[in-house]
Amino acid sequence: MQTRCTNTAPPPGQARGFSLVEVLISIVILTFALLGAAGLQVSSLQATREARLQAAGVRYGQELAELMRSNKNTAIKLTTASDNPYLYDSVATTLTSPNCGYPGLAACTWAGTKTAGFTSTAVAQRDVYEWAERVKADLPDARILVCQDSAPYDSDGLPRWTCSGTGETLVLKIGWTRHNTLRGATGTDATSTTSTNTGAFDKALRPAIVFPLTAGSAT
């Protein structure tokens, strides 16, 4: 008995065309998957960078608090920056090189009057100058403000630069330009602070770190 073999394979032209469509669809799907993975990687890198900057900002806040506690007699003064150099605004104040305690300068020595030697005010000026220089080097376009403020947050719970000038505690506020900002923003995008997702917030028009500073009591 003879068995008849039947060739059921599609014509060569159809087989090649159908395989090509499958390959193209696979490439498209793979491309979208790779784009998604790349976007996720970029977001992860940005989040990691922002977390590192946040951690650096908190660390600098802790360091400034320690410097103030070690120089309490000057740090507890809440009047003006001339009496308390720790009251610092990087926008309004240009720091000058200190007179002591910095590389190439004489060591700071304690004395009761300025004519007799360096005072605790001079030490505070040295502290702020050296500390602020490192903050600006580590945080991009850093803005720094130390002020007397009993209401550092607005009615929406968002941090703000405006200081009330009241309260018994100094507050450190630090902001910086983030990587995902609208660096070329103009008009409303450059000035609006209505949302944390606007270019303005990213351009440090709102503080990223609000850190209370307690130098100690007056007694």
Steps between C-alpha positions, in 0.01 A plus 500: 500500500645835400480809725463834328692783660335839487708817533297738718774767544412848367673628191849631564401862438220490759721334762769765466249785516324366805831453685607854414181645652556300814858629527391861449232470768752344738745784435233762568398330825863463606565868418214617722622271777854638475371859496299430814801344670718797401242745636480305823879506529510878448227554761687276741823696450318830555333371815833369630667835430221694671517270802876557519452878488229482764728296724783749443269791589397335827862419581600862447213607724623274777854630454390864524301423813813350659709804403242729658482296819878519533477881471182552699568851629480637146256248351219573749479865393186546289537864402718577198766329290760746630448358851444142380676404174309170500200705382593462136318562171695390193287722275544822698845443652837449335731326742852633529803299598526471879780656702602184680473124514520441125786351295778754474365710788584513868308280740199654671568592862246594762494845655252727665529791260578541134804711575644230723464223244249294307149475644230234479350709218815449295479126563137505380604681183764234439246222562240642261751580226658154494166321541321699229784447252467124534120511470522698177758258363286192576148626421433643150408870505446476875299768676554524876300690759530494880236710670267530796176341384203360689305418181731345238206341311210667321129417531540214251778343705769593248836642614562868427794737507315781677591522869266624769779648713339355812555196718785381717651264243710569195410309184734392222347492153689355204387467140673402179438459129391148421603300195147477360432875519381735232837669490395732219161584650366852461188684609263307726707181482796688642315672785196292596509318833145363488606140447795285596514379140559840341833617367506759777516243778774314316695824458518533880228762539390276786735340753571130465627473859356672809715426803448647849817622671526510877821648634395477865344726761613842616550372856 
